[in-house]
Coordinates of C-alpha atoms in Angstrom, one line a residue:
M1 CA 103.7 182.8 -123.4
T2 CA 105.5 184.0 -120.6
A3 CA 109.3 183.8 -120.3
Q4 CA 110.6 181.6 -117.3
P5 CA 113.4 181.8 -115.5
Q6 CA 116.5 179.8 -116.7
P7 CA 116.8 176.3 -114.5
A8 CA 119.9 176.2 -112.2
F9 CA 121.9 173.1 -111.4
T10 CA 124.4 173.0 -108.3
V11 CA 126.4 171.0 -107.1
I12 CA 126.9 170.9 -102.8
S13 CA 130.1 169.1 -101.5
G14 CA 130.1 166.6 -98.7
E15 CA 131.9 169.3 -96.6
Q16 CA 129.3 171.9 -97.4
V17 CA 126.7 168.9 -96.0
S18 CA 128.3 167.9 -93.1
A19 CA 128.9 172.1 -92.1
T20 CA 125.2 172.8 -92.5
L21 CA 124.2 169.2 -90.1
A22 CA 126.8 169.9 -88.0
G23 CA 125.1 171.3 -84.9
R24 CA 121.4 170.5 -86.4
E25 CA 120.7 167.2 -85.1
K26 CA 117.4 167.9 -83.6
V27 CA 116.4 169.6 -86.5
V28 CA 117.3 166.0 -88.6
L29 CA 114.9 164.5 -86.0
D30 CA 112.2 166.5 -86.3
V31 CA 113.1 166.6 -90.6
V32 CA 112.8 162.5 -90.2
R33 CA 110.0 162.2 -88.0
E34 CA 107.8 164.2 -90.2
T35 CA 108.8 162.3 -93.2
Y36 CA 107.6 159.5 -91.7
L37 CA 104.2 160.9 -90.5
T38 CA 103.9 162.6 -94.5
H39 CA 104.8 159.3 -95.9
E40 CA 101.9 157.2 -93.3
R41 CA 99.6 159.9 -94.7
G42 CA 99.8 158.8 -98.1
L43 CA 101.7 161.9 -99.5
T44 CA 104.7 160.2 -100.8
V45 CA 105.8 158.2 -103.5
N46 CA 108.4 155.3 -101.9
P47 CA 108.9 153.0 -105.4
P48 CA 111.0 150.0 -104.2
S49 CA 115.1 150.3 -104.7
Y50 CA 115.9 148.9 -107.8
F51 CA 119.6 146.4 -107.2
L52 CA 122.1 146.7 -109.7
R53 CA 124.0 143.5 -109.0
F54 CA 127.3 142.8 -110.9
E55 CA 128.2 139.0 -112.0
D56 CA 132.0 139.5 -111.9
R57 CA 131.4 141.6 -108.5
P58 CA 128.9 139.5 -106.4
A59 CA 129.6 141.5 -103.1
N60 CA 129.0 144.7 -104.6
R61 CA 125.8 146.9 -105.3
I62 CA 124.6 150.1 -106.3
I63 CA 120.8 151.1 -105.2
A64 CA 118.5 153.3 -106.7
L65 CA 115.6 154.8 -104.6
P66 CA 113.7 156.9 -106.5
A67 CA 110.9 159.0 -104.8
S68 CA 108.7 161.8 -103.9
V69 CA 107.4 163.9 -101.0
A70 CA 104.1 166.4 -101.6
G71 CA 103.4 169.3 -98.9
E72 CA 105.1 172.5 -98.5
Q73 CA 108.6 171.1 -99.3
A74 CA 107.5 169.1 -102.1
V75 CA 110.4 167.4 -104.0
D76 CA 111.1 164.6 -106.4
G77 CA 114.7 162.8 -107.0
I78 CA 116.8 159.6 -106.5
K79 CA 119.3 158.5 -104.5
W80 CA 121.7 156.5 -106.3
I81 CA 123.8 154.5 -103.5
S82 CA 126.9 151.5 -103.9
S83 CA 128.1 149.3 -101.4
V84 CA 131.7 148.0 -101.6
P85 CA 132.9 146.4 -98.6
A86 CA 135.9 145.9 -100.3
N87 CA 136.5 149.5 -99.7
I88 CA 137.0 149.1 -95.9
E89 CA 140.1 147.2 -96.8
R90 CA 141.2 150.0 -98.8
G91 CA 140.7 152.5 -96.0
I92 CA 137.8 154.3 -97.4
P93 CA 134.1 153.8 -96.2
R94 CA 132.0 151.0 -97.6
A95 CA 129.1 153.3 -98.8
S96 CA 129.0 156.3 -101.0
A97 CA 126.4 158.3 -102.8
V98 CA 124.5 161.1 -104.6
V99 CA 121.1 162.2 -104.3
I100 CA 119.5 164.7 -107.2
L101 CA 116.6 166.6 -106.3
N102 CA 114.1 167.7 -109.1
D103 CA 111.4 170.2 -109.2
P104 CA 108.0 168.6 -109.0
T105 CA 106.9 171.1 -111.6
T106 CA 109.0 171.7 -114.9
G107 CA 110.8 168.1 -113.7
Y108 CA 114.4 169.8 -114.2
P109 CA 116.9 168.4 -111.8
Y110 CA 118.3 171.1 -109.8
A111 CA 120.8 170.4 -107.6
C112 CA 123.0 167.3 -107.1
L113 CA 124.2 166.5 -103.4
E114 CA 126.7 164.6 -101.9
A115 CA 124.7 162.0 -100.3
S116 CA 127.0 159.5 -97.9
I117 CA 126.4 161.7 -95.0
I118 CA 122.5 162.2 -95.6
S119 CA 122.0 158.6 -96.0
A120 CA 124.0 158.2 -92.5
A121 CA 122.3 161.1 -90.7
R122 CA 119.0 160.3 -91.7
T123 CA 119.8 156.5 -91.0
A124 CA 121.2 157.4 -87.6
A125 CA 118.3 159.9 -86.9
S126 CA 115.7 157.4 -87.5
A127 CA 117.3 154.6 -85.6
A128 CA 117.7 157.2 -82.9
L129 CA 114.1 158.3 -82.8
G130 CA 113.2 154.8 -82.7
A131 CA 114.9 155.0 -79.6
Q132 CA 112.9 157.8 -78.3
V133 CA 109.3 156.7 -79.3
L134 CA 109.9 153.0 -78.5
G135 CA 111.5 153.3 -75.2
A136 CA 108.9 156.2 -73.9
S137 CA 107.3 153.6 -71.6
R138 CA 110.1 152.2 -69.9
P139 CA 112.8 153.2 -68.2
R140 CA 115.9 155.0 -69.1
A141 CA 118.4 152.7 -71.3
R142 CA 121.4 152.9 -69.3
R143 CA 123.5 150.5 -71.5
L144 CA 124.0 150.5 -74.8
G145 CA 125.4 148.2 -76.6
I146 CA 126.4 148.3 -80.6
V147 CA 127.3 145.7 -83.0
G148 CA 129.7 146.9 -85.7
G149 CA 131.7 149.6 -85.1
G150 CA 131.4 151.0 -89.2
L151 CA 130.2 154.7 -89.6
I152 CA 126.8 154.1 -89.4
A153 CA 127.2 152.5 -86.3
R154 CA 129.1 155.8 -85.0
Y155 CA 126.1 158.2 -86.5
V156 CA 124.0 156.7 -84.4
H157 CA 125.7 156.5 -81.5
H158 CA 126.1 160.3 -82.3
Y159 CA 122.0 160.9 -82.4
L160 CA 121.4 158.6 -80.3
Q161 CA 123.1 161.5 -77.3
A162 CA 121.6 164.0 -79.6
A163 CA 118.4 162.6 -78.8
G164 CA 118.7 163.0 -75.0
G165 CA 120.4 158.9 -74.9
A166 CA 122.8 159.0 -71.7
Y167 CA 124.7 156.0 -70.8
D168 CA 126.4 154.3 -68.2
E169 CA 127.8 151.5 -70.4
I170 CA 128.6 151.4 -74.0
G171 CA 128.9 147.9 -75.0
I172 CA 131.0 147.1 -78.8
H173 CA 131.2 144.0 -80.7
D174 CA 132.7 143.2 -84.7
L175 CA 133.9 141.1 -86.2
S176 CA 137.4 142.5 -86.6
A177 CA 139.3 143.1 -83.5
E178 CA 141.2 146.2 -85.0
H179 CA 137.6 148.0 -86.0
A180 CA 136.4 147.2 -82.3
G181 CA 139.1 148.9 -80.2
A182 CA 139.4 151.7 -82.5
F183 CA 135.8 152.0 -82.0
A184 CA 135.7 151.8 -78.5
D185 CA 138.2 154.5 -78.7
Y186 CA 136.2 156.9 -80.4
L187 CA 133.3 156.0 -77.8
R188 CA 135.4 156.9 -74.9
G189 CA 136.3 159.9 -76.0
A190 CA 132.4 160.7 -77.7
S191 CA 130.3 159.8 -74.5
D192 CA 130.3 161.2 -71.1
G193 CA 132.1 159.0 -69.4
A194 CA 130.5 156.0 -69.7
T195 CA 132.2 152.9 -69.1
V196 CA 133.6 150.8 -72.4
T197 CA 133.6 147.1 -73.3
V198 CA 134.2 145.1 -76.2
H199 CA 132.2 142.4 -76.5
D200 CA 133.8 138.9 -77.6
T201 CA 130.5 137.7 -79.1
A202 CA 127.4 140.1 -80.2
E203 CA 125.2 137.5 -78.0
D204 CA 127.1 138.0 -74.8
L205 CA 126.4 142.3 -76.0
V206 CA 122.9 141.7 -76.5
R207 CA 122.6 139.8 -72.2
A208 CA 124.7 143.2 -71.1
S209 CA 122.2 145.9 -73.1
D210 CA 119.1 147.6 -72.6
L211 CA 119.2 149.2 -76.1
V212 CA 121.0 147.5 -78.9
V213 CA 122.0 148.6 -82.0
L214 CA 122.8 145.9 -85.2
A215 CA 125.0 148.0 -87.8
T216 CA 126.7 145.6 -89.2
V217 CA 126.8 143.9 -93.3
A218 CA 125.3 140.7 -92.3
P219 CA 123.5 138.8 -95.1
E220 CA 121.7 136.3 -93.3
P221 CA 121.0 135.9 -89.2
Y222 CA 123.5 135.0 -86.6
L223 CA 121.4 135.7 -83.5
L224 CA 119.4 133.3 -83.3
D225 CA 118.4 132.6 -79.2
P226 CA 115.7 134.2 -78.2
Q227 CA 116.9 133.4 -74.4
A228 CA 119.9 135.8 -74.8
F229 CA 117.0 138.8 -75.6
S230 CA 114.9 137.5 -72.4
H231 CA 115.2 141.1 -70.9
H232 CA 113.5 142.6 -73.1
P233 CA 115.6 145.2 -74.7
V234 CA 114.9 147.4 -77.5
V235 CA 116.7 146.6 -80.5
L236 CA 117.2 148.9 -83.8
N237 CA 117.6 146.2 -86.2
V238 CA 119.4 149.0 -88.6
S239 CA 120.9 146.3 -90.7
L240 CA 118.1 144.1 -91.0
R241 CA 119.5 140.9 -91.3
D242 CA 120.9 140.0 -88.0
L243 CA 118.2 138.1 -86.4
G244 CA 116.5 135.2 -86.7
T245 CA 113.2 134.0 -86.8
E246 CA 112.5 132.5 -83.5
V247 CA 114.3 136.2 -81.9
I248 CA 111.6 138.2 -84.2
R249 CA 109.0 136.0 -83.4
S250 CA 109.2 136.3 -80.1
A251 CA 109.4 140.1 -80.0
V252 CA 107.5 143.4 -80.6
N253 CA 108.2 144.3 -84.2
V254 CA 107.9 147.8 -85.6
V255 CA 108.8 148.6 -89.2
D256 CA 108.8 152.0 -91.4
D257 CA 107.3 150.9 -94.0
V258 CA 105.6 147.5 -94.2
E259 CA 106.0 146.6 -98.1
H260 CA 109.5 147.8 -97.9
C261 CA 110.8 145.8 -94.8
L262 CA 109.1 142.8 -96.1
K263 CA 111.6 142.0 -99.1
A264 CA 115.1 140.7 -100.1
N265 CA 115.7 138.8 -96.9
T266 CA 115.6 140.5 -94.6
S267 CA 114.7 139.3 -91.4
V268 CA 111.0 140.4 -91.3
H269 CA 110.7 139.2 -94.5
L270 CA 111.8 135.2 -93.6
M271 CA 110.0 135.7 -90.8
E272 CA 106.5 136.2 -92.7
Q273 CA 107.9 133.3 -95.6
E274 CA 108.0 131.3 -92.4
L275 CA 105.0 131.6 -91.5
G276 CA 102.8 132.6 -94.3
H277 CA 101.5 136.3 -93.3
R278 CA 102.4 139.7 -91.4
D279 CA 100.2 139.0 -88.0
F280 CA 103.4 139.5 -86.3
L281 CA 104.1 143.0 -87.4
A282 CA 102.6 145.1 -84.3
G283 CA 102.5 148.5 -86.8
T284 CA 104.7 151.3 -88.3
L285 CA 106.7 153.7 -86.7
A286 CA 104.4 156.7 -87.4
Q287 CA 101.4 154.5 -85.9
V288 CA 103.4 154.2 -82.9
I289 CA 104.3 158.5 -83.0
E290 CA 100.6 158.5 -83.5
G291 CA 99.8 156.9 -80.7
E292 CA 97.8 153.6 -82.8
V293 CA 99.7 151.6 -81.9
Q294 CA 100.8 150.7 -77.8
I295 CA 104.2 149.1 -77.3
P296 CA 104.5 147.1 -74.1
A297 CA 107.5 147.4 -71.5
D298 CA 107.8 143.9 -71.2
R299 CA 108.8 142.2 -74.4
T300 CA 111.8 142.3 -76.4
V301 CA 110.6 145.6 -79.7
V302 CA 112.7 145.2 -82.5
L303 CA 112.7 148.0 -85.0
S304 CA 113.2 147.6 -88.1
P305 CA 113.7 150.4 -90.8
F306 CA 114.5 149.6 -94.2
G307 CA 115.3 152.8 -95.1
L308 CA 113.2 155.2 -97.5
G309 CA 114.2 157.2 -100.3
V310 CA 111.6 160.2 -99.3
L311 CA 114.0 160.3 -95.7
D312 CA 117.0 161.6 -98.0
L313 CA 115.2 163.7 -100.2
A314 CA 113.2 165.4 -97.4
L315 CA 116.5 166.0 -95.5
A316 CA 118.7 167.2 -99.1
R317 CA 115.9 169.4 -99.6
Y318 CA 116.3 170.8 -96.3
I319 CA 120.5 171.3 -96.7
H320 CA 120.1 172.8 -100.1
D321 CA 117.5 175.3 -98.6
E322 CA 119.5 176.0 -95.4
L323 CA 122.6 177.0 -98.4
G324 CA 120.0 179.3 -100.5
S325 CA 119.0 181.0 -97.8
S326 CA 122.8 181.5 -96.9
G327 CA 123.5 182.8 -100.4
A328 CA 126.5 179.4 -100.5
L329 CA 124.6 177.9 -103.5
E330 CA 126.9 178.4 -106.8
P331 CA 124.6 177.3 -109.6
V332 CA 127.2 175.8 -112.7
P333 CA 127.6 178.3 -115.2
G334 CA 126.0 176.6 -118.7
F335 CA 125.0 173.0 -116.9
F336 CA 121.8 173.5 -119.3
H337 CA 122.2 174.8 -122.7
E338 CA 120.0 173.7 -125.5
M339 CA 116.7 175.8 -123.6
S340 CA 115.4 176.6 -127.2
R341 CA 112.9 174.5 -128.9
T342 CA 112.9 176.4 -132.1
A343 CA 116.5 178.5 -132.2
R344 CA 119.0 176.5 -134.4

């Protein structure tokens, strides 16, 4: 029997992840785009996410997202991401995460990556890709509105700019005046001279925006009036539960994956429960990219991206390979210890 190379295991820090992705936003957009197309072609495995919840801590959760991507950049693995809203009051981000990558041939895990940055980057790139694709038949969006002033909102803004977005006006609304003010200050320094306005209500922000980003932790809909969307913006429903069913009913609805989005009481899931069918969905983002679904310019368009584990794995694989090609990977010595089936 031919001896196999000793498996190696590497830990990749958030600092390394951030440095690898810096300045490569268009590469990340390409990775996300190609992974969506691979998923649409049935070359991935993306089971339902598993939610670990706690009776004594009902606001908290940890989510497992197992997945597999086939092809030249094949990878198996899992993202393990926690959400603790009280962390915001502690002065640290709400979410923390790791990704484990497994070798498709041996099954051995070969890397653990800090993944809150990966998760934020793939979420933002997904939204920015959606803005590009769904806004292609419309005049350039000049008025950007962002509901939510956290890390995901910051990443989405950054990736929108990297994807070519240039805005004359940017609106921000957050339930916390402090967070809204801090995010507005950030946007003034990062938006190439755009006028930045803090709006008192989310509805006022929607009415003043051509492109709307919903990046909150809202557990249920609060934007209920379809008349607020009568100017037909593109809506990136990143947080999934902000829109009432009447808004969904009046819009052209695009998702990243039908089965994943229509669960857990997302806005589109509530619409399915109300109607008893899925005919209100126009299709998936990949179908729009492939030209199989046409997006009208005279209706509100809502993208609801559930966030697929295959995106995390594909981006994590890219980061791992980039660090490997630069010689920056340092395997943990002796991580796999019992490697003989017969030795005593």
